[in-house]
C-alpha positions as a printed NumPy array, in Angstrom:
array([[-17.781, -11.812, -21.208],
       [-15.284,  -8.742, -20.66 ],
       [-13.806,  -7.818, -17.643],
       [-12.655,  -4.1  , -16.827],
       [ -8.784,  -3.737, -15.829],
       [ -8.338,  -3.656, -11.982],
       [ -6.269,  -0.705, -13.095],
       [ -6.809,   1.559, -16.218],
       [ -3.727,   1.299, -18.546],
       [ -1.945,  -1.909, -16.468],
       [ -1.301,  -4.072, -18.691],
       [  0.857,  -7.481, -18.642],
       [  4.059,  -5.874, -20.293],
       [  3.78 ,  -3.339, -17.404],
       [  3.142,  -5.902, -15.132],
       [  6.137,  -7.777, -15.48 ],
       [  8.514,  -4.195, -15.645],
       [  6.946,  -3.779, -12.105],
       [  7.687,  -7.385, -11.219],
       [ 10.937,  -7.262, -12.463],
       [ 11.734,  -3.987, -10.763],
       [ 10.196,  -4.569,  -7.405],
       [ 12.916,  -7.957,  -7.582],
       [ 15.476,  -5.954,  -8.228],
       [ 14.516,  -3.532,  -5.019],
       [ 14.507,  -6.303,  -2.669],
       [ 17.586,  -7.456,  -3.751],
       [ 17.4  , -10.127,  -5.93 ],
       [ 20.201, -11.732,  -7.546],
       [ 20.054, -10.676, -11.766],
       [ 20.157, -14.149, -12.87 ],
       [ 17.006, -15.498, -10.506],
       [ 15.424, -12.001, -11.448],
       [ 15.746, -13.528, -15.221],
       [ 14.84 , -17.305, -14.759],
       [ 11.677, -15.759, -13.107],
       [ 10.74 , -13.588, -16.157],
       [ 11.592, -16.517, -18.526],
       [ 14.378, -14.934, -19.595],
       [ 18.537, -16.489, -19.959],
       [ 21.386, -14.973, -18.563],
       [ 23.553, -12.781, -20.996],
       [ 27.356, -13.425, -21.842],
       [ 29.668, -15.238, -18.706],
       [ 27.088, -15.257, -16.278],
       [ 25.157, -18.057, -18.307],
       [ 27.713, -20.494, -18.064],
       [ 29.052, -19.734, -14.036],
       [ 25.527, -18.8  , -12.859],
       [ 22.121, -20.99 , -11.659],
       [ 19.452, -20.346,  -9.703],
       [ 19.62 , -21.745,  -5.777],
       [ 17.204, -22.845,  -3.424],
       [ 18.276, -19.458,  -1.502],
       [ 16.912, -17.479,  -4.189],
       [ 13.854, -18.879,  -4.943],
       [ 13.148, -18.527,  -0.72 ],
       [ 14.309, -15.299,  -1.354],
       [ 12.116, -14.56 ,  -3.93 ],
       [  9.167, -15.857,  -1.761],
       [  9.737, -14.004,   0.98 ],
       [ 10.308, -10.962,  -0.359],
       [  6.248, -10.774,  -3.063],
       [  4.642, -12.307,   0.321],
       [  6.085,  -8.933,   2.098],
       [  4.824,  -6.321,  -0.763],
       [  1.781,  -8.847,  -0.625],
       [  0.984,  -8.902,   3.235],
       [  1.507,  -5.026,   2.783],
       [  0.071,  -4.29 ,   0.532],
       [ -2.917,  -6.1  ,   1.843],
       [ -2.129,  -3.897,   5.038],
       [ -2.68 ,  -0.586,   3.181],
       [ -6.556,  -1.662,   2.208],
       [ -8.912,  -0.235,   4.395],
       [-11.642,  -3.152,   5.968],
       [-13.736,  -3.308,   3.424],
       [-11.589,  -3.46 ,   0.187],
       [-10.17 ,  -6.63 ,   2.058],
       [-11.006,  -9.804,   0.603],
       [-13.176, -12.649,   3.291],
       [-10.439, -14.882,   3.273],
       [ -6.576, -13.747,   2.538],
       [ -5.077, -16.717,   3.748],
       [ -1.996, -17.563,   2.01 ],
       [ -0.498, -21.143,   1.717],
       [  2.698, -20.8  ,   2.773],
       [  3.985, -23.721,   3.262],
       [  2.918, -25.314,  -0.567],
       [  4.562, -22.243,  -2.007],
       [  7.771, -22.623,  -0.432],
       [  7.978, -26.19 ,  -1.705],
       [  7.031, -25.048,  -4.942],
       [  9.876, -22.477,  -5.154],
       [ 12.131, -24.662,  -3.424],
       [ 12.081, -27.761,  -5.654],
       [ 15.107, -28.795,  -7.394]])
């Protein structure tokens, strides 16, 4: 079964670029952005910079704000019937050691 794209022309690769750009716009440190995308820091940053719980929490807050902003932009008939986000579970997952 072939599922049509949500948006024509949108690829996984383009989604990664958008995701990284959003995180940069939201002030997420480079080390946390790279870790989120599965990349490593280059140079001395690789030695000295590490992702902290606070950085993971900042990512959660930034992405959740974008989520709710996009939901608010939908017309009432476009909204899924249940839009509950289990923030507590996400916070625990993102702030785990």
